[in-house]
């Protein structure tokens, strides 16, 4: 859902740049999109079979030093999935949170670090949950840590999925007849920008 809001805001800003001319105006417009997309006051859709991501999304992960894909469950309450390789999201927030060692051990997680080779995967349930996560009153819904992720989108009655990467949103067409895959994995090459080469 957050990618759908970002997509709507991005297109409005491109079509009518005079509306989005400062941080306050941008936040007001963004907030308006958030409310109209069903984050706060309406269900994702009136058809129960289309609510939630579990109906269209399968997540497969590879753990560190493992060559096999493992399917993980998408919680039924989650309406947005986020995969991070940093602790920061949405202007510097830490939705993964600072987790206690007991919780990490119980869930099979390790403490998140930018250079650990892992992606943190978490979910946001709806607008109120996301709001409390963004002000760091609570943590997001922890789903997994992985070295690689494969998202499989099954269209069915859904025609599009909204996605974003590094703040750039897009609408991904979905097919009723076949799955759409998005794979995120670490590549063995260091960033040229980091090395300065």
XYZ file of N, CA, C and O in Angstrom:
788
model
N 0.820 -1.199 0.000
C 0.000 0.000 0.000
C 0.858 1.254 0.000
O 0.477 2.243 -0.591
N 2.017 1.247 0.665
C 2.838 2.454 0.668
C 3.385 2.751 -0.725
O 3.525 3.908 -1.105
N 3.662 1.718 -1.506
C 4.129 1.936 -2.884
C 3.017 2.531 -3.740
O 3.279 3.352 -4.627
N 1.771 2.149 -3.488
C 0.645 2.706 -4.236
C 0.490 4.196 -3.923
O 0.237 5.005 -4.814
N 0.680 4.566 -2.678
C 0.617 5.974 -2.286
C 1.763 6.737 -2.954
O 1.564 7.814 -3.525
N 2.973 6.179 -2.898
C 4.128 6.832 -3.518
C 3.931 6.977 -5.026
O 4.289 7.998 -5.618
N 3.339 5.969 -5.649
C 3.073 6.010 -7.092
C 2.100 7.141 -7.430
O 2.313 7.913 -8.357
N 1.015 7.254 -6.662
C 0.043 8.320 -6.895
C 0.660 9.695 -6.711
O 0.469 10.604 -7.540
N 1.441 9.876 -5.649
C 2.095 11.156 -5.390
C 3.099 11.494 -6.493
O 3.156 12.618 -6.976
N 3.876 10.508 -6.900
C 4.888 10.699 -7.939
C 4.243 11.179 -9.246
O 4.735 12.107 -9.884
N 3.134 10.550 -9.620
C 2.474 10.944 -10.876
C 1.796 12.301 -10.771
O 1.811 13.069 -11.727
N 1.230 12.619 -9.629
C 0.648 13.943 -9.448
C 1.739 15.007 -9.546
O 1.565 16.034 -10.207
N 2.871 14.768 -8.924
C 3.988 15.723 -8.947
C 4.500 15.916 -10.372
O 4.860 17.028 -10.753
N 4.513 14.842 -11.171
C 4.954 14.975 -12.564
C 3.926 15.700 -13.429
O 4.285 16.483 -14.304
N 2.632 15.423 -13.189
C 1.572 16.023 -14.001
C 1.254 17.455 -13.596
O 0.925 18.283 -14.440
N 1.335 17.757 -12.305
C 0.995 19.089 -11.795
C 2.070 19.551 -10.817
O 1.824 19.630 -9.603
N 3.255 19.879 -11.316
C 4.355 20.228 -10.409
C 4.083 21.453 -9.547
O 4.661 21.609 -8.478
N 3.184 22.309 -9.973
C 2.877 23.514 -9.198
C 2.192 23.183 -7.870
O 2.189 24.000 -6.946
N 1.620 21.973 -7.741
C 0.973 21.586 -6.489
C 1.977 21.147 -5.428
O 1.731 21.303 -4.239
N 3.077 20.582 -5.848
C 4.059 20.012 -4.916
C 5.322 20.857 -4.929
O 6.330 20.476 -5.495
N 5.249 22.009 -4.282
C 6.384 22.933 -4.348
C 7.061 23.177 -3.015
O 7.686 24.205 -2.820
N 6.924 22.294 -2.098
C 7.600 22.467 -0.817
C 7.283 21.314 0.110
O 6.335 20.558 -0.106
N 8.054 21.178 1.171
C 7.883 20.037 2.061
C 6.510 19.981 2.725
O 5.940 18.899 2.879
N 5.948 21.108 3.107
C 4.647 21.090 3.775
C 3.554 20.680 2.784
O 2.727 19.816 3.089
N 3.562 21.282 1.591
C 2.572 20.910 0.569
C 2.725 19.433 0.199
O 1.725 18.714 0.064
N 3.947 18.966 0.060
C 4.188 17.563 -0.279
C 3.620 16.625 0.795
O 2.998 15.615 0.471
N 3.836 16.959 2.052
C 3.337 16.099 3.136
C 1.813 16.090 3.174
O 1.193 15.059 3.431
N 1.197 17.228 2.916
C -0.261 17.275 2.890
C -0.819 16.426 1.753
O -1.775 15.663 1.938
N -0.222 16.553 0.574
C -0.672 15.765 -0.584
C -0.447 14.276 -0.321
O -1.323 13.448 -0.573
N 0.720 13.937 0.199
C 1.048 12.547 0.496
C 0.062 11.976 1.512
O -0.426 10.851 1.380
N -0.266 12.772 2.552
C -1.240 12.336 3.560
C -2.605 12.103 2.934
O -3.302 11.139 3.283
N -3.000 12.976 2.006
C -4.275 12.800 1.310
C -4.307 11.495 0.532
O -5.302 10.758 0.585
N -3.234 11.192 -0.170
C -3.161 9.920 -0.902
C -3.227 8.737 0.060
O -3.851 7.724 -0.219
N -2.578 8.858 1.198
C -2.584 7.782 2.180
C -4.012 7.458 2.613
O -4.401 6.295 2.693
N -4.803 8.484 2.866
C -6.187 8.260 3.311
C -7.052 7.695 2.184
O -7.876 6.826 2.414
N -6.842 8.162 0.958
C -7.696 7.688 -0.143
C -7.340 6.275 -0.591
O -8.154 5.620 -1.225
N -6.153 5.783 -0.283
C -5.760 4.442 -0.706
C -6.195 3.361 0.270
O -5.878 2.196 0.091
N -6.898 3.731 1.322
C -7.412 2.723 2.234
C -6.497 2.365 3.376
O -6.746 1.397 4.089
N -5.434 3.107 3.600
C -4.531 2.808 4.699
C -5.220 2.948 6.047
O -4.952 2.225 6.975
N -6.117 3.957 6.174
C -6.671 4.250 7.489
C -8.134 3.866 7.656
O -8.506 3.273 8.644
N -8.993 4.235 6.716
C -10.416 4.190 6.989
C -11.211 3.163 6.202
O -12.363 2.942 6.475
N -10.637 2.567 5.194
C -11.398 1.630 4.384
C -10.617 0.340 4.214
O -9.396 0.342 4.288
N -11.294 -0.770 3.954
C -10.567 -1.997 3.666
C -9.863 -1.869 2.316
O -10.214 -1.011 1.508
N -8.889 -2.707 2.115
C -8.133 -2.693 0.859
C -9.074 -2.847 -0.321
O -8.904 -2.231 -1.346
N -10.065 -3.665 -0.178
C -11.057 -3.873 -1.222
C -12.304 -4.457 -0.587
O -12.238 -5.014 0.502
N -13.429 -4.332 -1.245
C -14.668 -4.854 -0.674
C -14.767 -6.373 -0.806
O -15.567 -7.000 -0.131
N -13.960 -6.973 -1.671
C -14.006 -8.424 -1.850
C -12.989 -9.101 -0.926
O -11.789 -8.913 -1.079
N -13.448 -9.882 0.043
C -12.527 -10.517 0.988
C -11.440 -11.352 0.314
O -10.341 -11.448 0.822
N -11.726 -11.941 -0.832
C -10.723 -12.784 -1.496
C -9.547 -11.972 -2.024
O -8.510 -12.527 -2.349
N -9.715 -10.648 -2.116
C -8.642 -9.808 -2.630
C -7.915 -9.032 -1.529
O -6.972 -8.323 -1.811
N -8.372 -9.143 -0.285
C -7.746 -8.390 0.804
C -6.431 -9.023 1.211
O -6.294 -10.227 1.260
N -5.485 -8.200 1.556
C -4.211 -8.678 2.065
C -3.318 -9.241 0.976
O -3.765 -9.659 -0.083
N -2.038 -9.231 1.263
C -1.062 -9.701 0.280
C -0.972 -11.215 0.194
O -0.525 -11.751 -0.807
N -1.388 -11.913 1.232
C -1.251 -13.380 1.222
C -2.010 -14.018 0.068
O -1.698 -15.124 -0.339
N -3.001 -13.298 -0.489
C -3.788 -13.842 -1.593
C -3.087 -13.743 -2.948
O -3.467 -14.436 -3.877
N -2.104 -12.857 -3.053
C -1.429 -12.704 -4.347
C 0.079 -12.911 -4.264
O 0.747 -12.958 -5.286
N 0.641 -13.025 -3.065
C 2.086 -13.019 -2.912
C 2.589 -14.268 -2.211
O 2.034 -14.700 -1.196
N 3.649 -14.837 -2.779
C 4.432 -15.876 -2.102
C 5.841 -15.321 -1.949
O 6.371 -14.713 -2.873
N 6.431 -15.556 -0.793
C 7.801 -15.111 -0.548
C 8.677 -16.337 -0.359
O 8.365 -17.220 0.444
N 9.766 -16.373 -1.100
C 10.775 -17.420 -0.960
C 12.069 -16.729 -0.557
O 12.390 -15.663 -1.090
N 12.811 -17.329 0.357
C 14.074 -16.750 0.787
C 15.188 -17.780 0.711
O 14.942 -18.980 0.725
N 16.403 -17.252 0.600
C 17.609 -18.062 0.774
C 18.332 -17.491 1.980
O 18.589 -16.292 2.043
N 18.629 -18.367 2.914
C 19.395 -17.931 4.074
C 20.865 -17.888 3.696
O 21.271 -18.428 2.667
N 21.653 -17.264 4.513
C 23.093 -17.147 4.236
C 23.707 -18.532 4.150
O 23.346 -19.430 4.920
N 24.590 -18.737 3.206
C 25.282 -20.013 2.977
C 24.322 -21.160 2.685
O 24.581 -22.303 3.034
N 23.214 -20.859 2.038
C 22.236 -21.887 1.678
C 21.877 -21.709 0.207
O 21.711 -20.588 -0.273
N 21.778 -22.803 -0.523
C 21.474 -22.707 -1.951
C 20.007 -22.976 -2.266
O 19.565 -22.771 -3.388
N 19.253 -23.434 -1.279
C 17.852 -23.794 -1.502
C 16.925 -22.646 -1.125
O 17.130 -21.970 -0.125
N 15.878 -22.474 -1.947
C 14.838 -21.500 -1.629
C 13.880 -22.106 -0.619
O 13.529 -23.281 -0.716
N 13.446 -21.305 0.335
C 12.495 -21.742 1.354
C 11.294 -20.790 1.307
O 11.470 -19.566 1.338
N 10.096 -21.338 1.207
C 8.906 -20.485 1.198
C 8.560 -20.096 2.626
O 8.581 -20.939 3.525
N 8.254 -18.810 2.827
C 7.830 -18.351 4.145
C 6.408 -17.809 4.054
O 5.969 -17.345 3.005
N 5.722 -17.886 5.135
C 4.318 -17.472 5.202
C 4.197 -15.953 5.211
O 4.934 -15.255 5.898
N 3.249 -15.438 4.442
C 2.914 -14.015 4.470
C 1.785 -13.858 5.488
O 0.714 -14.443 5.321
N 2.016 -13.101 6.564
C 0.956 -12.933 7.560
C -0.308 -12.334 6.938
O -0.237 -11.431 6.107
N -1.455 -12.833 7.355
C -2.715 -12.388 6.751
C -3.015 -10.924 7.038
O -3.726 -10.278 6.276
N -2.470 -10.371 8.100
C -2.755 -8.985 8.463
C -1.920 -7.975 7.678
O -2.206 -6.781 7.698
N -0.897 -8.430 6.972
C 0.049 -7.522 6.316
C -0.480 -7.021 4.976
O -0.940 -7.797 4.146
N -0.397 -5.694 4.783
C -0.839 -5.074 3.529
C 0.305 -4.407 2.778
O 0.105 -3.878 1.698
N 1.499 -4.402 3.362
C 2.689 -3.883 2.678
C 3.893 -4.679 3.159
O 4.035 -4.935 4.354
N 4.733 -5.083 2.232
C 5.973 -5.807 2.539
C 7.136 -4.880 2.199
O 7.150 -4.246 1.147
N 8.117 -4.838 3.104
C 9.307 -4.017 2.880
C 10.524 -4.900 3.097
O 10.572 -5.663 4.060
N 11.496 -4.787 2.187
C 12.781 -5.476 2.340
C 13.859 -4.402 2.411
O 13.950 -3.552 1.527
N 14.643 -4.426 3.465
C 15.678 -3.418 3.678
C 17.055 -4.055 3.765
O 17.203 -5.120 4.350
N 18.042 -3.370 3.223
C 19.418 -3.783 3.464
C 20.105 -2.801 4.411
O 21.252 -2.966 4.765
N 19.392 -1.772 4.821
C 19.845 -0.808 5.822
C 18.804 -0.774 6.929
O 17.694 -1.258 6.758
N 19.134 -0.132 8.035
C 18.128 -0.007 9.079
C 17.166 1.143 8.794
O 16.159 1.286 9.456
N 17.470 1.990 7.831
C 16.663 3.186 7.590
C 15.597 2.978 6.530
O 15.824 2.319 5.526
N 14.445 3.606 6.784
C 13.307 3.545 5.874
C 12.486 4.802 6.112
O 12.383 5.276 7.246
N 11.908 5.347 5.049
C 10.998 6.489 5.169
C 11.650 7.642 5.937
O 11.262 7.961 7.059
N 12.649 8.232 5.328
C 13.333 9.400 5.902
C 14.050 9.104 7.215
O 14.022 9.890 8.155
N 14.691 7.962 7.297
C 15.553 7.662 8.434
C 14.929 6.904 9.578
O 15.544 6.768 10.629
N 13.736 6.381 9.417
C 13.103 5.602 10.481
C 13.741 4.208 10.550
O 14.301 3.728 9.592
N 13.612 3.570 11.710
C 14.149 2.229 11.916
C 12.991 1.272 12.223
O 12.747 0.932 13.373
N 12.237 0.837 11.198
C 11.061 0.008 11.453
C 11.386 -1.387 11.969
O 10.535 -2.012 12.597
N 12.578 -1.894 11.694
C 12.947 -3.211 12.213
C 13.075 -3.140 13.723
O 12.761 -4.074 14.427
N 13.525 -1.979 14.216
C 13.644 -1.746 15.653
C 14.928 -2.314 16.222
O 15.698 -2.989 15.553
N 15.161 -1.992 17.468
C 16.298 -2.533 18.212
C 15.777 -3.684 19.048
O 15.187 -3.485 20.105
N 15.976 -4.873 18.546
C 15.357 -6.055 19.138
C 16.213 -6.646 20.257
O 17.442 -6.617 20.198
N 15.548 -7.183 21.241
C 16.226 -7.797 22.375
C 16.861 -9.116 21.941
O 16.315 -9.836 21.107
N 18.009 -9.470 22.541
C 18.684 -10.723 22.174
C 17.801 -11.960 22.306
O 17.885 -12.873 21.486
N 16.927 -11.994 23.302
C 16.048 -13.154 23.498
C 15.093 -13.313 22.311
O 14.829 -14.420 21.846
N 14.553 -12.177 21.848
C 13.626 -12.213 20.710
C 14.359 -12.658 19.448
O 13.857 -13.475 18.678
N 15.561 -12.108 19.229
C 16.361 -12.488 18.056
C 16.609 -13.992 18.043
O 16.423 -14.657 17.018
N 17.001 -14.522 19.182
C 17.296 -15.959 19.264
C 16.040 -16.788 19.035
O 16.066 -17.782 18.297
N 14.937 -16.385 19.640
C 13.675 -17.121 19.492
C 13.231 -17.180 18.040
O 12.759 -18.214 17.562
N 13.384 -16.076 17.302
C 12.940 -16.012 15.914
C 14.007 -16.489 14.920
O 13.743 -16.592 13.729
N 15.222 -16.747 15.386
C 16.298 -17.175 14.488
C 16.894 -16.015 13.706
O 17.446 -16.205 12.623
N 16.777 -14.801 14.251
C 17.325 -13.600 13.614
C 18.661 -13.249 14.254
O 18.999 -13.733 15.337
N 19.398 -12.399 13.566
C 20.603 -11.792 14.127
C 20.378 -10.290 14.148
O 19.501 -9.768 13.457
N 21.187 -9.593 14.924
C 21.068 -8.132 14.974
C 21.350 -7.564 13.582
O 22.299 -7.974 12.915
N 20.515 -6.642 13.139
C 20.626 -6.089 11.786
C 21.772 -5.076 11.696
O 21.876 -4.183 12.533
N 22.594 -5.272 10.670
C 23.687 -4.341 10.357
C 23.717 -4.143 8.849
O 23.435 -5.088 8.095
N 24.108 -2.957 8.388
C 24.138 -2.712 6.930
C 25.103 -3.623 6.177
O 24.901 -3.899 5.008
N 26.132 -4.121 6.831
C 27.142 -4.917 6.142
C 27.073 -6.408 6.471
O 28.033 -7.137 6.253
N 25.919 -6.879 6.972
C 25.825 -8.280 7.376
C 25.439 -9.230 6.243
O 25.363 -10.433 6.429
N 25.166 -8.699 5.042
C 24.790 -9.545 3.915
C 23.357 -10.028 3.973
O 22.951 -10.882 3.189
N 22.570 -9.486 4.891
C 21.185 -9.908 5.046
C 20.214 -8.784 4.711
O 20.517 -7.607 4.896
N 19.063 -9.182 4.223
C 17.951 -8.263 4.006
C 16.922 -8.534 5.098
O 16.611 -9.692 5.379
N 16.426 -7.476 5.702
C 15.365 -7.616 6.689
C 14.039 -7.451 5.963
O 13.856 -6.498 5.206
N 13.123 -8.386 6.184
C 11.809 -8.357 5.541
C 10.772 -8.160 6.638
O 10.734 -8.928 7.601
N 9.975 -7.113 6.487
C 8.939 -6.858 7.481
C 7.669 -6.412 6.795
O 7.655 -6.091 5.615
N 6.588 -6.417 7.554
C 5.294 -6.035 7.021
C 4.670 -4.902 7.808
O 4.959 -4.709 8.985
N 3.811 -4.161 7.130
C 3.000 -3.119 7.744
C 1.549 -3.532 7.570
O 1.144 -3.939 6.487
N 0.771 -3.425 8.621
C -0.598 -3.935 8.612
C -1.590 -2.957 8.004
O -2.432 -3.336 7.211
N -1.532 -1.712 8.421
C -2.405 -0.655 7.909
C -1.847 0.673 8.394
O -0.782 0.709 8.998
N -2.555 1.746 8.131
C -2.031 3.080 8.401
C -1.695 3.356 9.845
O -0.658 3.956 10.146
N -2.560 2.930 10.766
C -2.278 3.202 12.168
C -1.036 2.438 12.600
O -0.184 2.992 13.309
N -0.925 1.205 12.197
C 0.266 0.413 12.524
C 1.510 1.068 11.931
O 2.513 1.251 12.618
N 1.448 1.457 10.652
C 2.588 2.101 9.995
C 2.956 3.404 10.706
O 4.141 3.719 10.877
N 1.961 4.174 11.131
C 2.228 5.447 11.825
C 2.986 5.215 13.124
O 3.953 5.920 13.420
N 2.561 4.215 13.902
C 3.240 3.927 15.160
C 4.649 3.384 14.917
O 5.562 3.654 15.688
N 4.828 2.635 13.828
C 6.154 2.136 13.468
C 7.060 3.314 13.089
O 8.213 3.383 13.503
N 6.527 4.268 12.318
C 7.340 5.393 11.845
C 7.789 6.315 12.974
O 8.843 6.927 12.890
N 6.999 6.424 14.029
C 7.427 7.241 15.172
C 8.136 6.373 16.216
O 8.422 6.824 17.315
N 8.399 5.136 15.855
C 9.184 4.184 16.633
C 8.585 3.877 18.002
O 9.291 3.634 18.962
N 7.241 3.876 18.065
C 6.561 3.420 19.278
C 6.484 1.899 19.312
O 6.467 1.299 20.389
N 6.406 1.286 18.120
C 6.392 -0.164 17.997
C 7.273 -0.553 16.814
O 7.652 0.299 16.008
N 7.555 -1.828 16.708
C 8.309 -2.333 15.559
C 7.332 -2.842 14.506
O 6.178 -3.133 14.808
N 7.820 -2.966 13.298
C 7.021 -3.547 12.218
C 6.830 -5.051 12.476
O 7.425 -5.620 13.392
N 6.013 -5.682 11.665
C 5.779 -7.129 11.760
C 6.975 -7.840 11.135
O 7.169 -7.829 9.918
N 7.833 -8.431 11.955
C 9.046 -9.094 11.469
C 8.673 -10.376 10.744
O 7.943 -11.203 11.284
N 9.188 -10.528 9.525
C 8.861 -11.714 8.735
C 10.074 -12.620 8.570
O 9.999 -13.813 8.846
N 11.206 -12.066 8.134
C 12.388 -12.914 7.924
C 13.634 -12.059 7.744
O 13.551 -10.846 7.514
N 14.771 -12.710 7.829
C 16.048 -12.168 7.388
C 16.580 -13.153 6.363
O 16.482 -14.367 6.560
N 17.129 -12.639 5.263
C 17.564 -13.532 4.197
C 18.711 -12.930 3.416
O 18.868 -11.707 3.353
N 19.479 -13.803 2.770
C 20.538 -13.359 1.868
C 19.972 -13.037 0.489
O 20.532 -12.237 -0.251
N 18.838 -13.655 0.137
C 18.173 -13.406 -1.147
C 16.670 -13.601 -0.956
O 16.246 -14.393 -0.115
N 15.900 -12.864 -1.739
C 14.442 -12.927 -1.653
C 13.876 -13.079 -3.053
O 14.348 -12.437 -3.996
N 12.858 -13.910 -3.179
C 12.109 -14.013 -4.438
C 10.628 -13.812 -4.119
O 10.036 -14.576 -3.364
N 10.074 -12.737 -4.669
C 8.644 -12.477 -4.526
C 7.941 -13.043 -5.743
O 8.343 -12.776 -6.877
N 6.912 -13.824 -5.526
C 6.099 -14.361 -6.615
C 4.696 -13.771 -6.492
O 4.002 -14.004 -5.508
N 4.309 -12.998 -7.502
C 2.991 -12.374 -7.515
C 2.089 -13.160 -8.451
O 2.420 -13.352 -9.617
N 0.953 -13.618 -7.932
C -0.036 -14.339 -8.715
C -1.224 -13.420 -8.911
O -1.906 -13.076 -7.955
N -1.478 -12.997 -10.138
C -2.482 -11.990 -10.416
C -3.892 -12.365 -10.050
O -4.524 -11.711 -9.231
N -4.421 -13.398 -10.656
C -5.815 -13.736 -10.428
C -6.703 -12.548 -10.771
O -6.663 -12.034 -11.875
N -7.465 -12.073 -9.784
C -8.344 -10.933 -10.018
C -7.612 -9.600 -9.875
O -8.152 -8.555 -10.206
N -6.403 -9.614 -9.346
C -5.594 -8.395 -9.239
C -4.946 -8.130 -10.585
O -4.351 -9.026 -11.184
N -5.025 -6.923 -11.066
C -4.429 -6.574 -12.360
C -3.064 -5.927 -12.218
O -2.272 -5.957 -13.147
N -2.793 -5.310 -11.063
C -1.535 -4.598 -10.852
C -1.066 -4.785 -9.415
O -1.872 -4.976 -8.517
N 0.231 -4.687 -9.246
C 0.831 -4.590 -7.918
C 1.687 -3.330 -7.931
O 2.364 -3.055 -8.929
N 1.640 -2.568 -6.871
C 2.447 -1.352 -6.787
C 3.711 -1.678 -6.014
O 3.664 -2.320 -4.969
N 4.846 -1.237 -6.563
C 6.144 -1.518 -5.964
C 6.992 -0.256 -5.995
O 6.722 0.654 -6.768
N 8.006 -0.247 -5.152
C 8.982 0.834 -5.218
C 10.338 0.308 -4.776
O 10.423 -0.601 -3.966
N 11.365 0.882 -5.362
C 12.729 0.541 -4.993
C 13.502 1.839 -4.859
O 13.477 2.675 -5.768
N 14.137 2.015 -3.715
C 14.871 3.243 -3.425
C 14.027 4.488 -3.685
O 14.496 5.479 -4.227
N 12.745 4.421 -3.327
C 11.864 5.574 -3.449
C 11.273 5.795 -4.825
O 10.511 6.739 -5.023
N 11.596 4.940 -5.796
C 11.046 5.074 -7.154
C 9.904 4.079 -7.336
O 10.129 2.880 -7.453
N 8.657 4.565 -7.357
C 7.512 3.654 -7.453
C 7.168 3.286 -8.895
O 7.456 4.037 -9.820
N 6.558 2.120 -9.069
C 6.025 1.726 -10.364
C 4.834 0.803 -10.166
O 4.643 0.229 -9.103
N 4.028 0.692 -11.224
C 2.886 -0.219 -11.227
C 3.290 -1.425 -12.053
O 3.576 -1.319 -13.236
N 3.310 -2.592 -11.413
C 3.707 -3.837 -12.066
C 2.455 -4.563 -12.552
O 1.641 -4.986 -11.743
N 2.274 -4.709 -13.867
C 1.106 -5.466 -14.356
C 1.195 -6.928 -13.923
O 2.273 -7.516 -13.913
N 0.065 -7.483 -13.558
C -0.007 -8.891 -13.169
C -0.879 -9.635 -14.163
O -1.802 -9.074 -14.737
N -0.589 -10.897 -14.342
C -1.332 -11.729 -15.277
C -2.159 -12.758 -14.524
O -1.745 -13.260 -13.471
N -3.314 -13.087 -15.072
C -4.127 -14.168 -14.502
C -3.524 -15.526 -14.812
O -3.758 -16.500 -14.111
N -2.729 -15.592 -15.884
C -2.260 -16.875 -16.395
C -0.889 -17.303 -15.904
O -0.549 -18.484 -15.965
N -0.068 -16.367 -15.461
C 1.264 -16.744 -14.999
C 1.728 -15.815 -13.894
O 1.175 -14.742 -13.703
N 2.740 -16.238 -13.153
C 3.275 -15.472 -12.030
C 4.299 -14.456 -12.510
O 4.960 -14.648 -13.534
N 4.435 -13.386 -11.746
C 5.473 -12.381 -11.955
C 6.458 -12.522 -10.798
O 6.044 -12.577 -9.637
N 7.754 -12.600 -11.107
C 8.778 -12.776 -10.082
C 9.636 -11.530 -9.967
O 10.008 -10.927 -10.970
N 9.945 -11.167 -8.731
C 10.909 -10.113 -8.437
C 11.918 -10.742 -7.492
O 11.554 -11.228 -6.418
N 13.177 -10.747 -7.912
C 14.218 -11.380 -7.104
C 15.218 -10.319 -6.667
O 15.667 -9.503 -7.463
N 15.536 -10.348 -5.382
C 16.507 -9.418 -4.805
C 17.620 -10.260 -4.224
O 17.377 -11.126 -3.368
N 18.834 -10.028 -4.701
C 19.960 -10.793 -4.169
C 21.205 -9.929 -4.163
O 21.302 -8.931 -4.873
N 22.125 -10.349 -3.373
C 23.402 -9.663 -3.263
C 24.289 -10.084 -4.424
O 24.347 -11.266 -4.776
N 24.960 -9.123 -5.017
C 25.891 -9.450 -6.087
C 27.315 -9.377 -5.534
O 27.570 -8.649 -4.579
N 28.239 -10.111 -6.126
C 29.585 -10.191 -5.535
C 30.461 -8.974 -5.790
O 31.621 -8.983 -5.428
N 29.923 -7.931 -6.391
C 30.739 -6.774 -6.716
C 30.478 -5.644 -5.729
O 29.335 -5.341 -5.410
N 31.535 -5.025 -5.253
C 31.408 -3.884 -4.361
C 30.965 -2.662 -5.162
O 31.240 -2.550 -6.358
N 30.320 -1.743 -4.506
C 29.860 -0.516 -5.147
C 31.045 0.346 -5.565
O 31.987 0.553 -4.812
N 30.982 0.846 -6.789
C 32.022 1.759 -7.282
C 31.992 3.046 -6.466
O 33.020 3.640 -6.172
N 30.798 3.477 -6.095
C 30.663 4.717 -5.331
C 31.320 4.590 -3.963
O 31.971 5.521 -3.489
N 31.195 3.439 -3.335
C 31.780 3.264 -2.001
C 33.296 3.224 -2.090
O 33.995 3.834 -1.301
N 33.820 2.518 -3.095
C 35.279 2.408 -3.247
C 35.887 3.660 -3.861
O 37.065 3.913 -3.674
N 35.141 4.423 -4.614
C 35.663 5.613 -5.249
C 36.462 5.310 -6.515
O 37.192 6.159 -6.999
N 36.333 4.100 -7.056
C 37.083 3.725 -8.275
C 36.457 4.349 -9.499
O 35.284 4.507 -9.625
